[in-house]
Short mmCIF file of C-alpha atoms in Angstrom, two decimals:
data_model
loop_
_atom_site.label_atom_id
_atom_site.label_comp_id
_atom_site.label_asym_id
_atom_site.label_seq_id
_atom_site.Cartn_x
_atom_site.Cartn_y
_atom_site.Cartn_z
CA LEU A 1 -33.02 -13.29 7.40
CA GLU A 2 -36.14 -14.30 6.02
CA SER A 3 -36.82 -12.49 2.65
CA ASP A 4 -39.47 -11.17 3.68
CA ALA A 5 -37.71 -9.96 6.97
CA THR A 6 -36.75 -6.55 7.86
CA VAL A 7 -34.36 -5.35 11.06
CA SER A 8 -36.48 -3.16 13.36
CA SER A 9 -33.04 -3.16 15.52
CA LEU A 10 -29.41 -3.35 16.06
CA ILE A 11 -28.00 -2.74 19.45
CA ILE A 12 -24.27 -3.27 21.07
CA SER A 13 -23.42 -3.53 24.56
CA ASP A 14 -20.41 -3.93 26.40
CA ALA A 15 -20.16 -5.29 30.06
CA SER A 16 -20.35 -2.14 31.71
CA GLY A 17 -23.79 -1.02 30.40
CA ASN A 18 -22.37 1.25 27.84
CA THR A 19 -24.73 0.80 23.97
CA VAL A 20 -24.11 1.71 20.63
CA THR A 21 -27.61 1.38 18.25
CA VAL A 22 -26.76 1.19 14.81
CA ASP A 23 -29.58 2.46 12.33
CA PRO A 24 -31.13 0.22 10.41
CA ALA A 25 -31.24 1.80 7.06
CA ASP A 26 -26.62 1.41 7.75
CA ILE A 27 -27.08 -2.67 7.85
CA THR A 28 -26.83 -4.48 4.58
CA VAL A 29 -28.49 -7.86 3.40
CA ASP A 30 -27.70 -9.96 1.14
CA ALA A 31 -29.17 -12.40 -1.56
CA ASP A 32 -28.34 -15.85 1.46
CA GLY A 33 -29.63 -13.26 3.97
CA ASN A 34 -26.51 -11.92 5.40
CA LEU A 35 -26.15 -9.04 7.30
CA THR A 36 -23.39 -6.38 6.85
CA THR A 37 -22.96 -2.81 8.08
CA ASN A 38 -19.84 -1.17 7.96
CA GLY A 39 -18.65 2.55 9.61
CA VAL A 40 -19.87 1.74 13.56
CA ASP A 41 -18.04 3.79 15.90
CA LEU A 42 -17.24 1.89 18.79
CA SER A 43 -15.29 4.02 20.41
CA GLY A 44 -17.51 4.64 23.51
CA LEU A 45 -17.70 1.50 24.40
CA THR A 46 -15.16 -0.29 26.99
CA ASP A 47 -12.86 -3.39 25.44
CA GLY A 48 -13.86 -6.99 26.65
CA GLU A 49 -16.76 -8.46 25.18
CA LEU A 50 -19.30 -6.88 23.50
CA THR A 51 -23.09 -8.16 22.97
CA ALA A 52 -24.95 -8.19 19.74
CA THR A 53 -28.41 -7.92 19.94
CA LEU A 54 -30.43 -7.50 16.81
CA SER A 55 -34.13 -7.45 16.59
CA VAL A 56 -36.28 -8.18 13.03
CA THR A 57 -40.07 -8.07 11.72
CA ASP A 58 -41.67 -10.04 8.91
CA ALA A 59 -44.13 -9.68 6.31
CA ALA A 60 -46.52 -10.60 8.62
CA GLY A 61 -45.58 -8.83 11.55
CA ASN A 62 -43.93 -11.34 13.55
CA THR A 63 -40.79 -10.66 15.77
CA GLY A 64 -37.77 -11.73 16.34
CA THR A 65 -34.96 -11.41 18.79
CA VAL A 66 -31.24 -12.68 18.34
CA THR A 67 -27.73 -12.31 20.38
CA ASP A 68 -24.35 -12.82 19.39
CA THR A 69 -21.33 -12.09 21.13
CA SER A 70 -17.52 -10.64 20.38
CA THR A 71 -14.65 -8.96 21.35
CA LEU A 72 -14.13 -5.26 21.60
CA ASP A 73 -10.12 -4.92 20.95
CA SER A 74 -8.63 -1.13 20.47
CA VAL A 75 -5.72 -1.11 21.97
CA ALA A 76 -2.14 -1.98 20.25
CA PRO A 77 -0.01 -3.99 21.41
CA GLU A 78 3.99 -2.85 22.90
CA ALA A 79 6.54 -2.21 20.88
CA PRO A 80 8.58 -5.78 20.17
CA THR A 81 12.26 -5.72 21.06
CA PRO A 82 14.93 -7.11 18.62
CA THR A 83 17.94 -7.91 19.83
CA LEU A 84 21.81 -9.49 18.38
CA ALA A 85 21.45 -12.85 19.36
CA VAL A 86 25.20 -12.73 20.12
CA ASP A 87 27.41 -9.98 20.38
CA THR A 88 30.64 -11.60 19.19
CA ALA A 89 33.81 -10.21 20.03
CA ILE A 90 33.50 -7.47 22.21
CA ASP A 91 30.28 -7.75 24.33
CA GLY A 92 28.22 -4.90 23.85
CA ASP A 93 30.34 -2.39 21.23
CA GLY A 94 27.06 -3.50 18.90
CA ILE A 95 29.99 -5.40 16.16
CA THR A 96 29.15 -9.06 15.36
CA ARG A 97 29.99 -11.70 12.98
CA ASP A 98 26.46 -13.37 13.62
CA ALA A 99 23.28 -11.96 11.49
CA THR A 100 20.48 -13.16 13.68
CA ILE A 101 18.26 -10.87 14.99
CA ASN A 102 15.96 -12.14 18.33
CA VAL A 103 12.94 -10.39 18.27
CA GLY A 104 11.46 -10.37 21.56
CA GLY A 105 8.08 -9.41 23.51
CA LEU A 106 5.53 -10.62 19.88
CA GLU A 107 1.92 -11.27 21.22
CA GLY A 108 0.30 -14.03 21.08
CA GLY A 109 -1.53 -14.57 17.89
CA ALA A 110 0.49 -11.49 16.11
CA THR A 111 1.70 -10.46 13.42
CA TRP A 112 5.50 -9.11 12.30
CA GLU A 113 7.23 -7.19 10.21
CA TYR A 114 10.58 -5.70 10.25
CA SER A 115 12.52 -3.15 8.48
CA THR A 116 16.03 -1.96 8.04
CA ASP A 117 15.79 1.38 6.07
CA GLY A 118 14.45 3.03 9.08
CA GLY A 119 10.73 2.45 8.20
CA ASP A 120 10.48 2.80 4.27
CA SER A 121 9.99 -0.21 3.48
CA TRP A 122 9.09 -3.81 5.72
CA THR A 123 9.57 -7.52 5.62
CA PRO A 124 7.14 -9.83 6.91
CA GLY A 125 8.59 -12.06 9.65
CA THR A 126 8.15 -16.04 10.98
CA GLY A 127 9.16 -17.29 13.82
CA THR A 128 10.85 -14.85 16.79
CA ALA A 129 14.48 -13.84 14.54
CA PHE A 130 15.22 -12.89 11.35
CA GLU A 131 18.80 -12.70 9.67
CA LEU A 132 20.14 -8.89 9.00
CA PRO A 133 22.17 -8.70 5.81
CA GLU A 134 25.83 -7.34 6.37
CA GLY A 135 26.23 -4.23 6.72
CA ASP A 136 26.59 -1.16 9.54
CA TYR A 137 23.05 0.05 9.97
CA THR A 138 22.61 3.74 12.04
CA ALA A 139 20.26 3.67 15.29
CA ASP A 140 17.14 4.15 13.78
CA ALA A 141 17.80 2.21 10.50
CA VAL A 142 16.48 -1.61 11.74
CA GLN A 143 12.89 -1.56 13.28
CA VAL A 144 10.34 -3.64 14.01
CA ARG A 145 6.62 -3.81 14.48
CA GLN A 146 3.81 -5.89 15.16
CA THR A 147 -0.17 -5.86 14.51
CA ASP A 148 -2.45 -7.76 16.94
CA ALA A 149 -5.38 -10.11 15.96
CA ALA A 150 -7.79 -7.21 16.32
CA GLY A 151 -5.44 -5.33 13.72
CA ASN A 152 -3.95 -2.79 16.37
CA THR A 153 -0.56 -1.69 15.27
CA SER A 154 2.21 -1.19 17.79
CA GLY A 155 4.85 1.50 18.27
CA VAL A 156 8.64 0.47 16.53
CA GLY A 157 11.37 -1.21 18.11
CA ASN A 158 14.68 -0.06 17.49
CA LEU A 159 17.62 -2.34 17.48
CA GLY A 160 20.23 -0.04 17.97
CA ALA A 161 23.59 1.06 15.62
CA VAL A 162 25.34 -2.67 14.46
CA THR A 163 27.04 -3.67 12.27
CA ILE A 164 27.30 -7.10 10.85
CA ASP A 165 30.49 -8.40 9.73
CA VAL A 166 30.08 -11.90 8.44
CA THR A 167 33.23 -11.48 5.83
CA ASP A 168 36.63 -13.67 6.72
CA PRO A 169 39.20 -10.64 6.88
CA VAL A 170 41.88 -10.87 4.89
CA ALA A 171 45.02 -12.21 5.96
CA PRO A 172 47.47 -9.55 7.39
CA VAL A 173 51.18 -9.07 6.10
CA ILE A 174 54.68 -8.07 7.31
CA ASP A 175 55.63 -6.04 4.89
CA SER A 176 59.08 -5.03 6.49
CA ALA A 177 61.42 -5.05 9.84
CA THR A 178 63.38 -1.96 10.54
CA ASP A 179 66.82 -2.63 12.95
CA ASP A 180 66.40 0.36 15.39
CA ILE A 181 69.67 0.52 16.70
CA ASP A 182 73.21 1.52 15.04
CA PRO A 183 73.34 0.44 12.59
CA THR A 184 69.80 0.93 11.52
CA GLY A 185 68.27 -0.42 8.46
CA THR A 186 65.40 -2.35 6.71
CA LEU A 187 65.93 -6.00 7.50
CA GLY A 188 65.22 -8.86 5.01
CA ASP A 189 64.62 -12.54 5.25
CA GLY A 190 67.90 -13.59 6.64
CA ASP A 191 69.64 -11.11 7.87
CA SER A 192 71.13 -10.78 11.04
CA THR A 193 70.57 -7.40 13.98
CA ASN A 194 71.89 -6.17 17.00
CA ASP A 195 68.13 -5.01 17.68
CA ALA A 196 66.47 -6.86 19.32
CA THR A 197 63.02 -4.90 19.32
CA PRO A 198 62.79 -3.88 15.87
CA THR A 199 59.80 -2.65 14.51
CA LEU A 200 57.50 -4.24 12.13
CA THR A 201 55.30 -2.75 9.75
CA GLY A 202 52.78 -4.67 7.56
CA THR A 203 49.03 -4.54 5.74
CA ALA A 204 45.67 -5.62 7.00
CA GLU A 205 41.66 -5.40 6.74
CA ALA A 206 41.58 -1.61 7.82
CA ASN A 207 40.90 -1.41 11.66
CA ALA A 208 41.66 -5.01 12.63
CA THR A 209 43.79 -6.36 15.14
CA VAL A 210 46.52 -8.30 14.31
CA ALA A 211 48.63 -10.72 16.47
CA ILE A 212 51.92 -10.61 16.12
CA LEU A 213 53.77 -13.78 16.82
CA ALA A 214 57.66 -14.58 17.00
CA ASN A 215 58.40 -18.02 17.37
CA GLY A 216 54.70 -18.88 17.43
CA THR A 217 54.78 -17.17 20.49
CA GLN A 218 52.09 -13.94 20.59
CA ILE A 219 54.11 -11.08 21.56
CA GLY A 220 51.58 -8.31 21.01
CA THR A 221 49.26 -6.91 18.91
CA ALA A 222 48.98 -4.08 16.32
CA ASP A 223 45.75 -2.14 15.32
CA ALA A 224 45.69 -1.36 11.41
CA ASP A 225 44.68 1.67 10.53
CA ASP A 226 41.50 2.98 8.03
CA ASP A 227 43.78 2.31 5.26
CA GLY A 228 45.11 -1.04 6.82
CA ASN A 229 48.47 0.03 7.71
CA TRP A 230 49.88 -1.28 10.77
CA SER A 231 53.46 -1.16 13.15
CA PHE A 232 54.17 -2.60 15.95
CA THR A 233 57.54 -2.42 17.61
CA ILE A 234 58.94 -5.24 20.17
CA GLY A 235 58.60 -4.24 23.47
CA ASP A 236 61.49 -4.64 26.52
CA ALA A 237 59.43 -7.36 28.27
CA ASN A 238 58.99 -9.48 24.69
CA ALA A 239 62.84 -8.74 23.35
CA LEU A 240 63.90 -11.45 21.21
CA PRO A 241 66.25 -14.18 21.98
CA ASP A 242 69.90 -14.89 19.89
CA GLY A 243 68.97 -17.13 17.04
CA ASN A 244 66.40 -17.56 14.35
CA VAL A 245 63.29 -16.08 14.50
CA ASP A 246 59.85 -16.40 12.46
CA PHE A 247 57.67 -13.81 12.62
CA ILE A 248 53.93 -14.19 11.60
CA ALA A 249 51.21 -11.84 11.67
CA THR A 250 47.39 -13.15 12.25
#
């Protein structure tokens, strides 16, 4: 505005003809003639293009009118969709060694952020993915939300319960082999036995699946318990042949 001009009126209208009239007393003009108004309630206007019509009057009584347009967007975007990039081993079990989380459903021009503690704290995201630290996460722990260019923030998208395990397991160990046919007993390295289906026991990472090999051929698997202990009795279908047998657990 010119230094001696005053605002007569400011009317904001939408494409449907709805209008909001701003009280000139709520308009601030700085030393450079720039206008600012805050706290204008536009809830009665329809989203889309808005037209602002400003009327001013100078000290001589001359009037002038200027118009400008902007866009009203009051609708929050949809919640983003976080998913495991790869669910390794058993598909769908939520346990993976790949820590990458893909984020789908991002609106163009929006910013997004993610939380790993149920929304207590947030980290800005970049691109369309982030890396999740190793650990166990409950169903609502990992969340993603986005804020569009107009400042509307979406609800949260939850990843669901997952376990990120990027650490290689401790190599399993065979602790003993037991002869279950008379004369029964524990077999030492190099001992002979008349039992073609002995029982092997050992340790491994808790809840790991251990593969048992005899002379390089897998003859079965055993599941370690919560303490890492496992036991495997050779089945009749894999009864050991006569001769030397080397056992390996992997």
